[in-house]
Tab-separated table of C-alpha atoms and ligand atoms in Angstrom:
chain	number	residue	atom	x	y	z
A	22	MET	CA	10.809	-17.193	-68.217
A	23	PHE	CA	6.977	-15.958	-68.454
A	24	LYS	CA	7.249	-16.789	-72.501
A	25	LEU	CA	8.119	-20.223	-71.614
A	26	ILE	CA	5.534	-20.961	-69.053
A	27	ARG	CA	2.865	-19.816	-71.753
A	28	THR	CA	3.943	-21.528	-74.397
A	29	ARG	CA	3.910	-24.804	-71.768
A	30	ILE	CA	0.493	-23.997	-71.017
A	31	HIS	CA	-0.692	-23.246	-74.519
A	32	GLN	CA	0.871	-27.013	-75.384
A	33	GLY	CA	-1.375	-28.647	-73.184
A	34	TYR	CA	-1.453	-31.885	-72.036
A	35	LYS	CA	0.487	-34.037	-74.539
A	36	THR	CA	0.422	-37.969	-72.863
A	37	CYS	CA	-1.306	-40.208	-74.976
A	38	ASN	CA	-4.256	-41.913	-73.356
A	39	TYR	CA	-3.510	-45.436	-74.860
A	40	PRO	CA	-4.461	-48.235	-73.629
A	41	GLY	CA	-7.467	-46.231	-72.579
A	42	LYS	CA	-7.769	-44.780	-76.091
A	43	GLU	CA	-6.622	-46.661	-79.413
A	44	VAL	CA	-3.500	-45.161	-81.207
A	45	THR	CA	-3.284	-45.312	-84.611
A	46	LEU	CA	0.343	-45.248	-86.536
A	47	HIS	CA	1.283	-43.531	-89.591
A	48	PRO	CA	0.134	-45.881	-92.911
A	49	ALA	CA	3.655	-46.275	-93.892
A	50	PHE	CA	4.453	-48.078	-90.555
A	51	LYS	CA	5.298	-52.055	-91.286
A	52	GLY	CA	3.336	-53.851	-88.275
A	53	LEU	CA	1.716	-57.352	-87.996
A	54	PRO	CA	1.562	-58.849	-91.645
A	55	ARG	CA	-1.040	-60.747	-93.481
A	56	LEU	CA	-0.429	-63.466	-95.273
A	57	ASN	CA	-2.425	-64.989	-97.980
A	58	LEU	CA	-1.933	-68.704	-97.719
A	59	ASN	CA	-3.682	-69.266	-101.260
A	60	CYS	CA	-0.888	-67.344	-103.191
A	61	ASP	CA	0.409	-68.746	-106.193
A	62	GLN	CA	3.836	-70.770	-105.140
A	63	ASN	CA	6.058	-69.122	-107.324
A	64	ILE	CA	4.928	-65.629	-105.755
A	65	VAL	CA	6.031	-67.362	-102.470
A	66	GLU	CA	9.152	-68.882	-103.779
A	67	LYS	CA	10.236	-65.606	-105.044
A	68	CYS	CA	9.654	-63.809	-101.701
A	69	ALA	CA	11.243	-66.285	-99.583
A	70	ALA	CA	14.448	-66.308	-102.378
A	71	SER	CA	14.652	-62.484	-101.967
A	72	CYS	CA	14.279	-61.711	-98.534
A	73	PRO	CA	17.459	-60.569	-96.873
A	74	GLN	CA	16.508	-62.466	-93.341
A	75	ASP	CA	15.298	-66.052	-94.823
A	76	ALA	CA	12.519	-65.173	-92.720
A	77	ILE	CA	10.054	-66.705	-95.110
A	78	ASP	CA	9.496	-70.536	-95.374
A	79	PRO	CA	8.176	-71.226	-98.970
A	80	GLY	CA	7.199	-74.754	-97.626
A	81	THR	CA	4.838	-73.708	-94.621
A	82	ARG	CA	4.207	-70.114	-96.146
A	83	LEU	CA	4.754	-68.567	-92.522
A	84	ILE	CA	6.862	-65.734	-91.884
A	85	ASP	CA	9.246	-65.552	-88.487
A	86	LEU	CA	8.350	-62.279	-87.051
A	87	GLY	CA	11.894	-62.484	-85.195
A	88	ARG	CA	14.228	-62.604	-88.278
A	89	CYS	CA	11.998	-59.997	-90.018
A	90	VAL	CA	13.529	-56.535	-90.428
A	91	PHE	CA	10.114	-55.227	-91.924
A	92	CYS	CA	11.834	-54.155	-95.309
A	93	GLY	CA	8.745	-54.724	-97.128
A	94	LEU	CA	10.366	-56.010	-99.759
A	95	CYS	CA	7.979	-59.021	-100.148
A	96	GLU	CA	4.804	-56.628	-99.781
A	97	ARG	CA	6.619	-55.072	-102.930
A	98	ILE	CA	7.689	-58.316	-104.963
A	99	SER	CA	4.484	-60.085	-104.269
A	100	LYS	CA	2.396	-56.660	-104.812
A	101	GLY	CA	0.566	-57.381	-101.386
A	102	GLU	CA	-0.512	-60.854	-102.975
A	103	PHE	CA	1.483	-62.918	-100.720
A	104	ILE	CA	2.206	-60.237	-97.482
A	105	ARG	CA	0.081	-57.782	-96.773
A	106	PHE	CA	1.902	-55.169	-93.615
A	107	THR	CA	-0.775	-53.689	-91.482
A	108	ASN	CA	-0.195	-50.906	-89.234
A	109	ASN	CA	-1.063	-53.315	-86.299
A	110	PHE	CA	1.786	-52.494	-83.607
A	111	GLU	CA	0.855	-55.632	-81.363
A	112	LEU	CA	3.836	-57.938	-82.214
A	113	ALA	CA	4.880	-59.771	-79.277
A	114	ALA	CA	5.166	-62.834	-78.187
A	115	THR	CA	5.927	-64.943	-75.064
A	116	GLN	CA	7.622	-67.801	-76.992
A	117	ARG	CA	9.947	-67.764	-79.790
A	118	ASP	CA	8.276	-70.084	-81.847
A	119	HIS	CA	4.857	-68.127	-81.778
A	120	LEU	CA	6.629	-65.571	-84.024
A	121	ILE	CA	6.819	-67.965	-86.676
A	122	THR	CA	3.117	-66.975	-87.882
A	123	ASP	CA	0.542	-66.451	-90.844
A	124	GLY	CA	-0.246	-63.027	-89.251
A	125	ASN	CA	-2.318	-64.429	-86.118
A	126	LEU	CA	-0.414	-64.328	-82.903
A	127	PRO	CA	-1.361	-66.041	-79.725
A	128	ASP	CA	-2.435	-63.575	-76.750
A	129	ILE	CA	0.542	-62.524	-74.891
A	130	ALA	CA	-1.623	-61.510	-71.775
A	131	ALA	CA	-3.023	-64.851	-71.536
A	132	ASN	CA	0.471	-66.726	-72.029
A	133	ALA	CA	2.315	-64.467	-70.052
A	134	LYS	CA	3.697	-65.750	-66.803
A	135	LYS	CA	1.042	-65.552	-63.644
A	136	ARG	CA	3.799	-65.081	-61.066
A	137	PHE	CA	5.521	-62.133	-63.053
A	138	LYS	CA	2.256	-60.541	-63.164
A	139	ASP	CA	1.568	-60.880	-59.367
A	140	LEU	CA	5.202	-60.036	-58.781
A	141	PHE	CA	5.964	-57.137	-61.181
A	142	GLY	CA	1.946	-55.456	-62.364
A	143	ARG	CA	2.391	-52.698	-60.443
A	144	SER	CA	5.878	-52.156	-60.429
A	145	LEU	CA	8.285	-53.149	-62.970
A	146	GLN	CA	11.946	-51.936	-62.925
A	147	LEU	CA	14.195	-52.840	-66.176
A	148	ARG	CA	17.885	-52.381	-66.749
A	149	GLN	CA	18.563	-52.144	-70.373
A	150	VAL	CA	21.187	-53.890	-71.751
A	151	SER	CA	23.051	-52.996	-75.116
A	152	ALA	CA	24.862	-55.993	-76.507
A	153	GLY	CA	26.087	-54.819	-79.654
A	154	GLY	CA	23.433	-53.158	-81.280
A	155	CYS	CA	23.290	-50.313	-83.818
A	156	ASN	CA	21.560	-47.838	-81.306
A	157	ALA	CA	18.342	-47.576	-83.263
A	158	CYS	CA	16.395	-50.517	-80.772
A	159	GLU	CA	18.035	-48.118	-77.695
A	160	ALA	CA	16.907	-44.926	-79.037
A	161	ASP	CA	12.999	-46.276	-79.636
A	162	THR	CA	13.329	-47.687	-76.438
A	163	ASN	CA	14.313	-44.139	-74.595
A	164	VAL	CA	11.355	-42.611	-76.344
A	165	LEU	CA	9.035	-44.407	-74.073
A	166	ASN	CA	10.455	-42.048	-71.361
A	167	THR	CA	9.325	-38.774	-73.170
A	168	PRO	CA	5.848	-37.114	-72.335
A	169	PHE	CA	3.958	-38.930	-75.237
A	170	TYR	CA	4.452	-42.054	-73.763
A	171	ASP	CA	5.272	-41.446	-70.205
A	172	LEU	CA	6.239	-45.073	-69.315
A	173	SER	CA	6.504	-44.290	-65.595
A	174	ARG	CA	3.005	-43.681	-65.449
A	175	PHE	CA	2.021	-47.406	-65.579
A	176	GLY	CA	4.932	-48.100	-62.535
A	177	ILE	CA	7.319	-49.173	-65.450
A	178	GLN	CA	11.443	-47.594	-65.151
A	179	PHE	CA	14.473	-48.130	-66.683
A	180	VAL	CA	17.408	-48.049	-63.652
A	181	ALA	CA	20.744	-47.595	-63.861
A	182	SER	CA	21.551	-50.586	-61.545
A	183	PRO	CA	21.026	-54.178	-62.062
A	184	ARG	CA	20.558	-54.739	-58.421
A	185	HIS	CA	17.800	-52.296	-58.525
A	186	ALA	CA	16.096	-54.279	-61.440
A	187	ASP	CA	13.662	-56.920	-61.684
A	188	GLY	CA	14.970	-57.666	-65.252
A	189	LEU	CA	17.020	-56.994	-68.520
A	190	HIS	CA	15.603	-55.580	-71.845
A	191	VAL	CA	18.110	-56.741	-74.034
A	192	THR	CA	18.520	-55.418	-77.283
A	193	GLY	CA	21.421	-56.077	-80.165
A	194	PRO	CA	22.775	-59.166	-81.016
A	195	VAL	CA	25.012	-60.526	-78.443
A	196	THR	CA	28.442	-59.936	-79.259
A	197	ARG	CA	30.943	-62.277	-78.202
A	198	ASN	CA	32.780	-58.867	-76.267
A	199	MET	CA	29.220	-58.097	-74.800
A	200	ALA	CA	28.504	-61.794	-73.600
A	201	ARG	CA	30.419	-61.496	-70.548
A	202	ALA	CA	29.186	-58.190	-69.337
A	203	LEU	CA	25.514	-59.198	-70.056
A	204	LEU	CA	26.024	-62.487	-68.117
A	205	MET	CA	27.388	-60.383	-64.995
A	206	THR	CA	24.491	-57.736	-65.099
A	207	TYR	CA	22.145	-60.757	-65.038
A	208	GLU	CA	23.842	-62.288	-62.177
A	209	ALA	CA	23.572	-58.833	-60.448
A	210	VAL	CA	19.665	-58.562	-60.573
A	211	PRO	CA	18.150	-60.165	-57.617
A	212	SER	CA	15.812	-63.190	-58.181
A	213	PRO	CA	13.202	-63.758	-59.478
A	214	LYS	CA	14.343	-62.124	-62.872
A	215	LEU	CA	13.020	-61.838	-66.439
A	216	VAL	CA	14.428	-61.188	-69.606
A	217	ILE	CA	13.174	-59.446	-72.637
A	218	ALA	CA	14.677	-59.529	-76.229
A	219	ALA	CA	13.998	-56.759	-77.877
A	220	GLY	CA	14.488	-56.238	-81.618
A	221	SER	CA	15.477	-58.588	-84.409
A	222	CYS	CA	18.946	-58.497	-83.476
A	223	ALA	CA	18.184	-59.826	-79.889
A	224	ILE	CA	15.717	-62.183	-81.032
A	225	SER	CA	17.538	-63.670	-84.108
A	226	GLY	CA	20.901	-62.247	-84.671
A	227	GLY	CA	18.942	-59.964	-86.969
A	228	PRO	CA	21.428	-59.426	-90.163
A	229	PHE	CA	24.419	-60.753	-87.902
A	230	ARG	CA	22.743	-64.220	-87.426
A	231	GLY	CA	24.976	-66.881	-87.879
A	232	SER	CA	28.213	-64.494	-87.551
A	233	PRO	CA	30.843	-66.195	-85.429
A	234	GLU	CA	31.054	-62.666	-83.699
A	235	ILE	CA	27.665	-63.199	-82.036
A	236	ILE	CA	26.257	-65.917	-79.158
A	237	PRO	CA	22.470	-66.209	-79.498
A	238	LEU	CA	20.767	-64.907	-76.797
A	239	GLU	CA	18.876	-67.531	-75.950
A	240	THR	CA	21.788	-69.793	-75.441
A	241	LEU	CA	22.874	-67.362	-72.746
A	242	LEU	CA	19.661	-66.284	-70.883
A	243	PRO	CA	16.121	-67.566	-70.379
A	244	VAL	CA	13.721	-65.409	-72.722
A	245	ASP	CA	10.318	-64.521	-71.241
A	246	LEU	CA	9.421	-61.857	-73.771
A	247	TYR	CA	9.871	-61.346	-77.277
A	248	ILE	CA	9.528	-57.583	-79.007
A	249	PRO	CA	10.161	-58.165	-82.795
A	250	GLY	CA	11.189	-54.942	-84.961
A	251	CYS	CA	13.834	-53.405	-86.669
A	252	PRO	CA	13.723	-51.316	-84.181
A	253	PRO	CA	10.713	-52.265	-82.371
A	254	HIS	CA	8.072	-48.892	-82.526
A	255	PRO	CA	7.595	-47.439	-78.870
A	256	MET	CA	4.166	-48.828	-79.384
A	257	THR	CA	4.828	-52.507	-79.873
A	258	THR	CA	6.796	-52.178	-76.647
A	259	LEU	CA	4.599	-50.575	-74.748
A	260	ASN	CA	2.045	-52.750	-75.612
A	261	ALA	CA	4.199	-55.673	-74.894
A	262	LEU	CA	4.806	-54.069	-71.473
A	263	ILE	CA	1.305	-53.472	-70.381
A	264	ARG	CA	0.049	-56.570	-71.816
A	265	TYR	CA	2.252	-59.163	-70.457
A	266	PHE	CA	2.993	-57.433	-66.927
A	267	LYS	CA	-0.584	-55.696	-66.378
A	268	GLU	CA	-3.380	-57.703	-68.333
A	269	ARG	CA	-5.490	-60.506	-66.707
B	26	SF4	S1	9.764	-57.420	-94.755
B	26	SF4	FE1	10.417	-59.305	-93.670
B	26	SF4	S2	10.097	-60.877	-94.499
B	26	SF4	FE2	9.792	-59.469	-96.232
B	26	SF4	S3	11.592	-59.161	-97.260
B	26	SF4	FE3	11.744	-57.763	-95.606
B	26	SF4	S4	13.208	-59.140	-94.003
B	26	SF4	FE4	12.008	-60.531	-95.120
């Protein structure tokens, strides 16, 4: 017991000071991309043709962060000439079309619904719904409750019952088998309520886009906040929640 207490004292305070102090992720992390709009068209077309997610439009030369799974193939193919991923984890958006970008995303704090800030800025309870996910998004959401991120210090918690929640945090493509459960969970959340689409699958269907076995989330529920990634890094989620609900 004493050994345990001594070890704990030795470990000290582990919670990050974000957003008071910036957090720098490992250089290998693929975050917000920067696109070179003056790149040779042949290279752009090669990247678009190779993208497993059809996330690059060779005509507009924009990338859809709602489809991208951040595999880095386009960066490798273009040798960084067309797309270069930075380790900026600020990827969220309030509208689906904002995610189709050259690397400049609109400010989510400025685009967030004011009434949600007023209502949930100090206390936000979310019900997580895995609507058919592979558990990567769910696992990286769970990490937010560890001492390093300590999500509850911001008054944000994941709760077991939708009746105690202010909104849903949806992960995974919505499979036909989960659609009814998702809708029933949404119905059980008292109004006013919000919906967060987290991860490529929830936003666009991910690798399952176009499958008859899934139903696009946006055709079922109104989405208020999009958090890209495959899975979204916990810092991406933390940043999105703080900026959307707390910053004025
Ligand atoms: S990083 Fe994204 S845009 Fe590039 S090839 Fe992979 S899925 Fe496509």
